[in-house]
Coordinates of C-alpha atoms and ligand atoms in Angstrom, one line a residue:
P1 CA -104.2 50.9 222.5
D2 CA -106.4 52.6 219.9
E3 CA -106.6 56.3 220.8
H4 CA -110.1 56.5 222.2
P5 CA -112.5 54.2 220.3
W6 CA -115.9 55.6 219.7
W7 CA -117.5 53.9 222.7
R8 CA -115.3 55.8 225.2
S9 CA -116.9 59.2 224.5
A10 CA -120.3 57.9 223.7
V11 CA -123.4 58.2 225.9
F12 CA -125.3 54.9 225.9
Y13 CA -129.0 54.7 226.6
Q14 CA -130.7 51.4 227.6
V15 CA -134.1 50.8 226.1
Y16 CA -136.2 48.2 227.8
P17 CA -138.5 47.6 224.8
R18 CA -141.6 46.2 226.5
S19 CA -141.9 49.4 228.5
F20 CA -140.5 52.0 226.2
A21 CA -143.1 52.9 223.6
D22 CA -146.2 51.0 222.6
S23 CA -147.1 51.9 219.0
D24 CA -150.2 49.7 218.7
G25 CA -151.8 50.1 222.1
D26 CA -151.7 46.3 222.9
G27 CA -150.0 46.9 226.3
L28 CA -146.6 45.8 225.2
G29 CA -143.9 48.2 223.9
D30 CA -142.7 47.4 220.4
V31 CA -140.0 48.0 217.8
R32 CA -142.2 50.5 215.9
G33 CA -142.7 52.4 219.2
I34 CA -138.9 52.8 219.4
I35 CA -138.7 53.9 215.8
G36 CA -141.2 56.6 216.7
K37 CA -139.0 57.9 219.5
L38 CA -135.7 58.0 217.7
D39 CA -135.9 61.8 217.4
Y40 CA -136.5 62.0 221.2
L41 CA -133.3 59.9 221.8
S42 CA -131.3 61.9 219.3
D43 CA -132.5 65.2 220.8
L44 CA -131.4 64.0 224.2
G45 CA -127.9 63.4 222.8
V46 CA -127.8 59.6 222.9
D47 CA -124.9 58.1 220.8
C48 CA -125.8 54.5 221.1
I49 CA -128.9 52.6 222.1
W50 CA -128.7 49.3 223.9
L51 CA -131.8 47.3 223.3
S52 CA -132.8 44.7 225.9
P53 CA -134.1 41.5 224.2
I54 CA -136.7 41.7 221.5
F55 CA -136.2 38.1 220.3
D56 CA -138.8 35.4 220.1
S57 CA -139.3 34.1 223.7
P58 CA -141.9 32.6 226.0
N59 CA -141.0 35.6 228.2
K60 CA -140.7 33.7 231.4
D61 CA -137.8 36.1 232.2
M62 CA -139.1 38.9 229.9
G63 CA -137.0 38.0 226.9
Y64 CA -133.9 36.9 228.7
D65 CA -135.0 33.4 227.8
I66 CA -134.6 33.2 224.0
R67 CA -136.4 30.7 221.9
D68 CA -135.0 31.9 218.5
Y69 CA -132.0 34.2 218.2
K70 CA -132.9 35.2 214.7
A71 CA -136.6 36.0 215.1
V72 CA -138.4 39.0 216.7
L73 CA -141.1 38.4 219.2
P74 CA -144.2 38.8 217.0
E75 CA -145.9 41.1 219.5
M76 CA -142.9 43.4 219.3
G77 CA -142.5 43.5 215.5
T78 CA -140.8 41.9 212.6
L79 CA -137.2 41.7 211.2
D80 CA -138.2 44.4 208.7
D81 CA -139.1 46.7 211.6
V82 CA -135.7 46.0 213.2
D83 CA -133.9 46.8 209.9
E84 CA -135.8 50.0 209.8
L85 CA -134.8 50.7 213.4
I86 CA -131.1 50.1 212.6
A87 CA -131.3 52.4 209.6
G88 CA -133.2 55.0 211.6
C89 CA -130.4 55.1 214.2
H90 CA -127.7 55.2 211.6
E91 CA -129.4 58.0 209.7
R92 CA -129.4 60.1 212.9
G93 CA -125.7 59.3 213.6
M94 CA -126.6 56.9 216.4
K95 CA -125.4 53.4 216.9
I96 CA -127.4 50.5 218.2
I97 CA -126.4 47.3 220.1
M98 CA -128.5 44.4 221.2
D99 CA -128.5 42.0 224.1
L100 CA -126.7 38.7 223.6
V101 CA -128.1 36.2 226.1
V102 CA -126.1 33.0 225.5
N103 CA -125.3 31.7 229.0
H104 CA -128.6 30.0 228.5
T105 CA -131.5 29.5 226.1
S106 CA -135.2 29.1 226.8
A107 CA -136.2 25.5 227.4
E108 CA -138.4 26.0 224.3
H109 CA -135.4 26.7 222.1
E110 CA -135.2 23.9 219.4
W111 CA -131.7 23.0 220.6
F112 CA -133.0 22.1 224.0
Q113 CA -136.0 20.3 222.6
K114 CA -133.8 18.2 220.3
A115 CA -131.4 17.6 223.2
I116 CA -133.9 16.0 225.5
A117 CA -135.5 14.1 222.6
D118 CA -132.1 12.6 221.8
P119 CA -129.5 13.2 224.6
D120 CA -126.9 11.1 222.7
G121 CA -127.3 13.1 219.5
I122 CA -125.5 16.3 218.6
Y123 CA -127.7 18.6 220.6
G124 CA -127.4 16.6 223.8
G125 CA -123.9 18.1 224.1
Y126 CA -125.3 21.6 223.9
Y127 CA -126.5 21.6 227.5
Y128 CA -125.6 20.3 230.9
L129 CA -127.6 17.1 230.9
V130 CA -126.6 14.8 233.8
A131 CA -127.8 11.2 234.5
G132 CA -129.0 10.4 238.0
T133 CA -132.2 9.8 240.0
E134 CA -135.0 12.2 240.6
D135 CA -134.4 12.4 244.4
K136 CA -130.8 13.6 244.1
P137 CA -129.7 16.6 242.0
P138 CA -126.1 16.3 240.8
T139 CA -124.8 19.2 243.0
N140 CA -126.0 21.5 245.8
W141 CA -125.9 24.6 243.5
Q142 CA -128.5 27.3 244.2
S143 CA -130.3 29.2 241.4
F144 CA -130.3 33.0 241.3
F145 CA -134.0 32.8 241.0
S146 CA -134.5 30.5 244.1
G147 CA -134.2 26.7 244.6
S148 CA -131.8 24.2 243.0
T149 CA -130.0 24.9 239.7
W150 CA -131.1 21.5 238.6
R151 CA -134.4 20.6 236.9
W152 CA -135.5 17.0 236.5
I153 CA -136.4 16.2 232.9
P154 CA -138.7 13.1 233.2
E155 CA -138.9 12.5 229.5
A156 CA -135.1 12.0 229.3
N157 CA -134.5 10.8 232.8
L158 CA -131.9 13.4 233.2
W159 CA -131.1 16.5 235.2
A160 CA -130.5 19.8 233.3
L161 CA -128.6 22.8 234.7
H162 CA -130.2 26.3 235.0
L163 CA -128.4 29.1 236.9
F164 CA -131.5 31.2 236.5
D165 CA -135.1 30.1 236.2
E166 CA -135.9 26.5 235.5
S167 CA -137.0 27.6 232.0
Q168 CA -133.5 29.0 231.2
M169 CA -131.3 26.1 230.4
D170 CA -127.5 26.7 230.6
L171 CA -125.6 26.1 227.4
N172 CA -122.4 24.0 227.6
W173 CA -119.7 26.3 226.2
N174 CA -117.1 23.5 226.4
N175 CA -118.9 22.1 223.3
T176 CA -117.4 23.6 220.2
N177 CA -120.7 23.5 218.3
V178 CA -122.2 25.8 220.9
R179 CA -119.4 28.3 220.4
R180 CA -119.7 28.1 216.7
E181 CA -123.5 28.7 216.8
V182 CA -123.0 31.8 219.0
A183 CA -120.3 33.3 216.8
E184 CA -122.6 32.7 213.8
I185 CA -125.6 34.4 215.5
V186 CA -123.3 37.5 216.2
Q187 CA -122.2 37.6 212.6
W188 CA -125.7 37.3 211.4
W189 CA -126.8 40.4 213.4
L190 CA -123.7 42.4 212.5
A191 CA -124.5 41.7 208.8
R192 CA -127.9 43.4 209.5
G193 CA -126.0 46.5 210.8
I194 CA -126.0 46.0 214.5
D195 CA -123.0 47.8 216.1
G196 CA -122.2 45.3 218.9
F197 CA -123.7 43.6 221.9
R198 CA -124.2 43.8 225.6
M199 CA -123.5 40.3 226.7
D200 CA -125.7 38.9 229.5
V201 CA -124.0 37.3 232.5
I202 CA -121.1 36.6 230.2
N203 CA -118.6 35.8 233.0
Y204 CA -120.7 32.8 234.0
I205 CA -120.4 30.9 230.6
S206 CA -117.4 28.7 231.5
K207 CA -118.1 25.8 233.8
P208 CA -115.9 22.8 234.6
D209 CA -116.7 19.6 232.8
Y210 CA -117.0 17.8 236.1
L211 CA -119.5 19.7 238.3
P212 CA -118.5 19.6 241.9
D213 CA -120.6 20.8 244.9
G214 CA -120.3 24.4 246.0
H215 CA -119.1 25.5 249.4
P216 CA -122.2 26.1 251.5
Y217 CA -122.7 29.9 251.2
V218 CA -122.9 31.7 254.5
G219 CA -125.5 34.3 253.8
E220 CA -128.8 35.7 255.0
L221 CA -131.5 34.4 252.8
L222 CA -131.3 32.8 249.4
E223 CA -127.7 32.6 248.4
F224 CA -125.4 31.6 245.6
T225 CA -124.0 28.2 246.5
G226 CA -121.9 26.9 243.7
I227 CA -120.9 30.3 242.2
E228 CA -117.1 29.6 242.7
H229 CA -117.3 27.1 239.9
Y230 CA -118.5 29.6 237.2
L231 CA -118.0 33.2 238.4
Y232 CA -114.8 33.3 236.4
G233 CA -114.6 29.8 235.0
P234 CA -111.5 28.0 233.7
R235 CA -111.9 28.8 230.0
L236 CA -113.6 32.2 230.2
D237 CA -110.7 34.2 228.7
E238 CA -110.3 31.7 225.9
F239 CA -114.0 31.7 225.0
L240 CA -114.2 35.5 225.0
A241 CA -111.1 35.9 222.8
E242 CA -112.4 33.3 220.4
L243 CA -115.8 35.0 220.2
R244 CA -114.1 38.3 219.5
R245 CA -112.2 36.8 216.6
E246 CA -114.9 34.5 215.2
G247 CA -118.1 36.5 216.0
F248 CA -117.4 40.2 216.5
T249 CA -114.7 40.8 213.9
R250 CA -116.0 42.1 210.6
E251 CA -114.6 41.3 207.2
D252 CA -112.7 44.6 207.1
G253 CA -111.0 43.7 210.4
S254 CA -113.0 46.2 212.6
V255 CA -114.5 44.8 215.8
A256 CA -118.1 45.4 216.9
V257 CA -118.3 46.6 220.5
M258 CA -118.4 43.9 223.2
I259 CA -119.8 44.9 226.5
G260 CA -119.9 42.3 229.2
E261 CA -122.5 42.2 232.0
T262 CA -120.3 40.7 234.7
P263 CA -122.0 40.4 238.1
G264 CA -119.7 39.8 241.0
I265 CA -116.5 40.6 239.0
G266 CA -114.3 43.0 241.0
V267 CA -112.1 45.8 239.7
Q268 CA -108.9 43.7 239.1
A269 CA -110.6 40.6 237.6
G270 CA -112.6 43.0 235.5
R271 CA -109.4 44.4 234.0
L272 CA -108.5 40.9 232.9
L273 CA -111.7 40.7 230.9
S274 CA -111.6 44.2 229.4
G275 CA -108.0 45.5 229.5
W276 CA -107.1 46.9 226.1
S277 CA -104.3 44.5 225.4
R278 CA -106.4 41.4 226.3
K279 CA -108.5 41.2 223.1
E280 CA -111.5 40.0 225.1
L281 CA -114.2 42.5 226.1
D282 CA -114.2 46.2 225.5
L283 CA -116.2 47.2 228.6
I284 CA -117.6 45.4 231.6
F285 CA -120.4 46.4 234.0
N286 CA -119.0 46.3 237.5
F287 CA -121.9 46.2 239.9
D288 CA -119.9 47.1 243.1
G289 CA -121.1 50.7 242.7
L290 CA -124.8 49.9 243.0
E291 CA -124.6 48.7 246.6
P292 CA -122.0 49.4 249.3
P293 CA -120.1 46.3 250.7
G294 CA -122.4 43.9 252.6
M295 CA -125.5 45.2 251.0
T296 CA -127.6 43.8 248.2
R297 CA -130.6 45.1 246.3
W298 CA -132.8 43.3 248.8
H299 CA -131.5 45.2 251.8
D300 CA -133.6 48.1 253.1
Y301 CA -131.2 50.9 253.6
V302 CA -130.6 54.5 252.4
Y303 CA -127.9 54.7 249.7
D304 CA -125.1 57.3 250.5
L305 CA -123.8 58.9 247.3
N306 CA -120.5 59.4 248.9
Y307 CA -120.0 55.7 248.3
L308 CA -120.5 56.1 244.6
A309 CA -118.2 59.1 244.5
K310 CA -115.5 57.0 246.1
F311 CA -116.2 54.0 244.1
W312 CA -116.0 55.7 240.7
S313 CA -113.0 57.9 241.5
N314 CA -111.0 54.9 243.1
Y315 CA -112.0 52.7 240.1
N316 CA -110.5 55.2 237.7
A317 CA -107.4 55.4 239.9
K318 CA -107.0 51.6 239.9
I319 CA -107.3 50.8 236.2
G320 CA -104.3 51.1 233.8
E321 CA -103.6 54.0 231.5
G322 CA -105.3 52.5 228.5
D323 CA -108.2 50.8 230.3
W324 CA -111.7 52.2 230.6
V325 CA -114.7 51.9 232.9
S326 CA -118.5 52.0 232.4
L327 CA -120.7 54.2 234.6
F328 CA -124.2 53.2 235.5
V329 CA -126.6 53.6 238.4
E330 CA -129.7 51.8 237.1
N331 CA -130.8 49.1 234.7
H332 CA -133.8 46.8 234.3
D333 CA -132.6 44.6 237.2
N334 CA -132.3 47.3 239.8
T335 CA -134.5 49.7 241.6
R336 CA -134.3 53.4 240.9
M337 CA -131.3 55.2 242.3
V338 CA -133.3 58.4 243.2
S339 CA -135.4 56.2 245.5
K340 CA -132.4 54.5 247.0
V341 CA -130.8 57.8 247.9
Y342 CA -134.0 59.6 248.9
P343 CA -136.8 57.1 249.7
D344 CA -139.5 59.7 250.1
A345 CA -138.7 61.2 246.6
I346 CA -142.2 60.3 245.3
H347 CA -143.8 62.7 247.8
Q348 CA -141.1 65.5 247.5
P349 CA -141.0 66.5 243.9
R350 CA -138.5 69.3 244.4
T351 CA -136.0 67.2 246.2
R352 CA -136.6 64.4 243.7
V353 CA -135.6 66.7 240.9
A354 CA -132.5 67.9 242.7
V355 CA -131.4 64.3 243.6
A356 CA -132.0 63.2 240.0
K357 CA -129.9 66.0 238.6
L358 CA -127.1 65.4 241.1
I359 CA -126.9 61.7 240.2
G360 CA -127.0 62.5 236.4
T361 CA -124.3 65.2 236.9
M362 CA -121.9 62.8 238.6
Q363 CA -122.6 60.1 236.0
L364 CA -122.2 62.3 233.0
T365 CA -119.1 64.2 234.1
M366 CA -117.2 61.3 235.6
R367 CA -114.4 59.6 233.7
G368 CA -115.9 56.5 231.9
T369 CA -118.7 55.6 229.5
P370 CA -122.1 56.4 230.9
F371 CA -125.1 54.1 230.4
V372 CA -128.4 55.9 231.1
Y373 CA -131.3 53.6 231.8
Q374 CA -134.7 54.7 230.3
G375 CA -136.6 57.0 232.7
Q376 CA -133.5 58.2 234.5
E377 CA -133.6 61.3 232.4
L378 CA -137.1 62.0 233.8
G379 CA -136.2 61.4 237.4
A380 CA -138.1 58.2 237.6
V381 CA -138.7 56.7 241.1
N382 CA -139.7 53.2 242.3
E383 CA -143.3 52.2 241.6
P384 CA -145.8 52.2 244.5
F385 CA -147.2 48.8 243.8
D386 CA -150.2 47.6 245.8
S387 CA -150.0 43.9 245.8
L388 CA -148.3 40.7 244.6
D389 CA -150.6 40.1 241.7
E390 CA -149.3 43.4 240.1
L391 CA -145.7 42.1 239.9
R392 CA -144.5 40.3 236.8
D393 CA -140.9 39.4 237.5
I394 CA -140.1 35.7 237.8
E395 CA -137.3 36.5 240.3
S396 CA -139.8 38.3 242.6
I397 CA -142.5 35.7 242.2
N398 CA -140.1 32.8 242.9
R399 CA -138.5 34.6 245.8
Y400 CA -141.8 35.5 247.3
A401 CA -142.8 31.8 247.3
S402 CA -139.5 30.6 248.8
L403 CA -139.6 33.2 251.6
R404 CA -143.1 32.3 252.5
E405 CA -142.1 28.6 252.6
M406 CA -139.3 29.6 254.9
G407 CA -141.9 30.9 257.3
K408 CA -141.7 34.7 256.7
T409 CA -145.1 36.4 257.0
E410 CA -147.0 37.8 254.1
E411 CA -146.3 41.3 255.3
E412 CA -142.5 40.7 255.7
V413 CA -142.3 39.3 252.3
W414 CA -144.3 42.0 250.6
N415 CA -142.1 44.7 252.3
H416 CA -139.1 42.8 251.0
M417 CA -140.5 42.8 247.5
M418 CA -141.0 46.6 247.6
V419 CA -137.4 47.0 248.6
G420 CA -135.8 44.9 245.8
S421 CA -138.2 43.9 243.1
R422 CA -136.9 44.4 239.6
D423 CA -140.4 45.5 238.5
H424 CA -139.8 48.9 240.1
S425 CA -137.8 50.0 237.1
R426 CA -139.8 48.1 234.4
T427 CA -143.1 50.1 234.2
P428 CA -143.9 52.1 231.1
I429 CA -142.2 55.4 230.4
R430 CA -144.6 58.2 230.9
W431 CA -144.7 60.1 227.6
T432 CA -147.7 62.3 228.4
E433 CA -149.2 63.6 231.6
D434 CA -152.5 61.8 231.2
Q435 CA -151.1 58.6 229.7
D436 CA -153.3 55.6 230.3
D437 CA -151.3 52.4 230.9
S438 CA -154.2 50.4 232.4
N439 CA -153.7 47.7 229.8
A440 CA -149.9 47.7 230.0
W441 CA -148.2 44.4 230.7
L442 CA -146.9 46.1 233.9
P443 CA -149.0 49.2 234.7
G444 CA -147.3 52.1 236.3
H445 CA -149.0 53.9 239.2
E446 CA -146.8 56.9 239.7
R447 CA -148.6 60.0 238.4
T448 CA -146.9 63.0 240.0
P449 CA -147.7 66.0 237.8
G450 CA -144.7 67.3 235.8
F451 CA -142.7 64.1 235.4
S452 CA -143.8 63.0 232.0
V453 CA -141.8 63.6 228.9
E454 CA -144.4 66.0 227.6
A455 CA -144.1 68.2 230.7
Q456 CA -140.3 68.0 231.0
R457 CA -139.4 68.8 227.5
E458 CA -141.2 72.2 227.8
N459 CA -139.6 73.0 231.1
P460 CA -136.0 74.3 231.1
D461 CA -135.7 73.4 234.8
S462 CA -136.6 69.8 234.4
V463 CA -134.5 66.7 234.9
Y464 CA -134.8 66.0 231.2
S465 CA -133.5 69.5 230.2
W466 CA -130.6 69.1 232.6
Y467 CA -129.6 65.7 231.1
R468 CA -129.9 67.1 227.6
D469 CA -127.7 70.1 228.4
L470 CA -125.1 68.0 230.2
I471 CA -124.9 65.5 227.4
A472 CA -124.5 68.4 224.9
L473 CA -121.7 69.9 227.0
R474 CA -120.0 66.5 227.2
H475 CA -120.1 66.2 223.5
E476 CA -118.8 69.6 222.9
H477 CA -115.8 69.3 225.3
T478 CA -113.7 66.1 225.2
A479 CA -112.3 67.0 228.6
L480 CA -115.6 65.9 230.1
S481 CA -115.6 62.5 228.5
V482 CA -112.0 61.3 227.8
G483 CA -110.1 64.0 229.8
R484 CA -108.2 63.4 233.0
L485 CA -109.9 63.2 236.3
E486 CA -108.5 65.1 239.3
V487 CA -110.3 64.8 242.6
M488 CA -109.8 68.1 244.5
H489 CA -111.9 67.6 247.6
H490 CA -114.2 65.0 249.2
E491 CA -115.3 65.7 252.7
D492 CA -118.6 66.2 254.6
D493 CA -120.7 65.3 251.6
V494 CA -118.9 67.8 249.3
F495 CA -117.3 66.2 246.3
V496 CA -115.3 68.4 243.9
Y497 CA -113.3 67.3 240.9
V498 CA -111.7 68.7 237.8
R499 CA -111.9 67.2 234.2
R500 CA -109.2 68.4 232.0
D501 CA -107.6 68.0 228.6
A502 CA -105.5 70.2 226.3
A503 CA -108.5 72.1 225.0
S504 CA -110.4 72.9 228.3
S505 CA -110.8 72.4 232.0
W506 CA -114.0 71.9 234.1
L507 CA -114.9 72.1 237.7
V508 CA -117.6 69.8 239.0
E509 CA -119.0 70.6 242.5
L510 CA -121.5 68.3 244.1
N511 CA -123.2 68.4 247.5
L512 CA -124.0 64.7 248.0
G513 CA -126.2 65.3 251.1
A514 CA -129.4 66.9 252.4
K515 CA -127.6 69.7 254.4
P516 CA -126.4 73.1 253.0
R517 CA -122.6 73.2 252.9
P518 CA -120.0 76.0 252.5
R519 CA -118.5 75.9 249.1
P520 CA -114.8 75.0 249.2
P521 CA -112.6 77.8 248.0
V522 CA -111.3 77.6 244.4
R523 CA -108.2 79.5 243.3
A524 CA -109.0 79.6 239.6
Q525 CA -111.6 81.8 237.8
V526 CA -114.7 79.8 237.2
T527 CA -117.9 80.4 235.3
P528 CA -120.9 78.1 236.0
V529 CA -122.3 76.6 232.9
I530 CA -124.8 74.0 234.3
G531 CA -126.4 74.9 237.6
E532 CA -125.8 77.9 239.9
R533 CA -122.9 78.8 242.1
G534 CA -123.6 80.7 245.4
A535 CA -121.4 80.9 248.4
T536 CA -123.3 78.1 250.0
M537 CA -124.0 74.8 248.3
T538 CA -127.7 74.0 248.6
P539 CA -128.8 70.4 249.5
W540 CA -128.1 68.0 246.7
E541 CA -126.7 70.7 244.5
A542 CA -124.7 70.1 241.4
T543 CA -122.7 72.6 239.4
V544 CA -120.5 72.3 236.4
S545 CA -118.2 75.3 235.7
R546 CA -115.7 76.2 233.1
I547 CA -112.2 77.0 234.5
R548 CA -110.4 79.9 232.8
D549 CA -106.7 79.2 233.1
Ligands
LIG1 O1 -128.9 39.6 235.0 C1 -128.1 38.8 235.8 C2 -127.9 39.5 237.1 O2 -126.9 39.9 237.5 C3 -129.0 39.6 238.1 O3 -130.3 39.8 237.7 C4 -128.9 38.5 239.1 O4 -130.1 37.8 239.2 C5 -128.5 39.1 240.4 O5 -127.8 40.2 240.3 C6 -127.8 38.0 241.2 O6 -126.5 38.4 241.3 C7 -129.1 39.3 233.7 C8 -130.2 40.1 233.1 O7 -129.9 41.4 233.1 C9 -131.5 39.7 233.8 O8 -132.5 40.5 233.4 C10 -131.8 38.3 233.6 O9 -132.9 37.9 234.4 C11 -130.6 37.4 233.9 O10 -129.3 37.9 233.4 C12 -130.8 36.0 233.3 O11 -130.7 36.2 231.9

């Protein structure tokens, strides 16, 4: 394998553009807003920005339903703005990747419009269009966003497949034209200077030609019937290898980074998709760390960080020498980790800060590539929404309706929304203490003093300053990014590990719980560099120390 490609030691930062920075005050974040914050990201130490979709879209799923892959949503900016953003990143030594959402397009994409206008024409083959009658969908598959995966298209007298919302039509990757179009879109963006892509639900793209029923899923609420037919479909490896060659490889032979969003893919199947010798993806997102077995984002429970400690260290032990993992605790589809670990964080600012620093420390000193989600560096917590009409997410809205239809009470369903709604992590970043988001597309309510960027940048004890210092340390010492990982101790909430390479060695000591704990003895001489190091580890304490050999 390549000795450590750039993305192994990089710190990625996910920008959710509609909620990042709004340069014109219309309530929607925009590309010029991001340009205005590049110095902020560069000061934090970000190496590569991942931009959630900014493409032209009817925004039924907030941009994950693309109408035109080569146009920017007018309210977010222009292609010129994007060119300036790319140049601005590169000038500062940062890279930038975009979101490639090609399992499906918006139903408003011209391909789909042409397909249903002429199902026997070229575009008819781009989608899963199946003849039948209106009373009987072709299979029993269940959509991730509630209801059947089949939408009846009366104009064409056909059923069309959608794993997600009924406005997100699944592309038929068995069709060579579809694959050629996708490769061409990737090439087009690479030519503009984009450094790679995060690839949305990329493990779902291969489906069998003949679509059979799914085994009835035994689950609690709204489950994933049919998923066995596309979770790791028959031609997935072939499609990814082809796209790497035809789309991601530049003229000089270099390859832009390919990061797969791969929900439901376990550690070993994930290695098949991202192992260094496989020539498919570079990295995958394995979601098993976000919830312990048996739990989903919709379960009301307290997250135990011991689980994450075990998951990340075991994951590293299970992959091969040359393979690599990604490390994330949040994204735009999940609630805030601080709230999962400490649900009362919003009322306990000091504990909130400690928990946020602890999570950041484990993520930024573990072996793997960290992906920080916007707001994490500020200790953001779940939003205290008041009512359904404040929510914007199609998944929440559909789910609310389905559960009500199933007989759940208004109150039960609302509580359920406040556990798992994706809107919790989609409210605007608080740049200033008195920021007014009342006209925002999804207004934030959380106003605890001291948690804005303005307040935290001035404060050396803030979550922001902690993240910035940790990232700087990680950049300075390769042991902390690509070095070896040795777990020394994990018992009674105390998790201790060493990161080491030829140049330096580091001790990370974490108290993953709310009780003070005795510090396990260490034989070497150590000097704390981040955090403090008394005889007792305080609740939620994190310390990074240099080991003098
Ligand atoms: O997410 C897919 C995804 O894994 C979850 O949102 C999914 O609904 C759930 O985990 C079921 O397992 C990606 C995007 O990140 C998300 O924002 C989009 O809504 C979705 O794909 C469709 O494009």
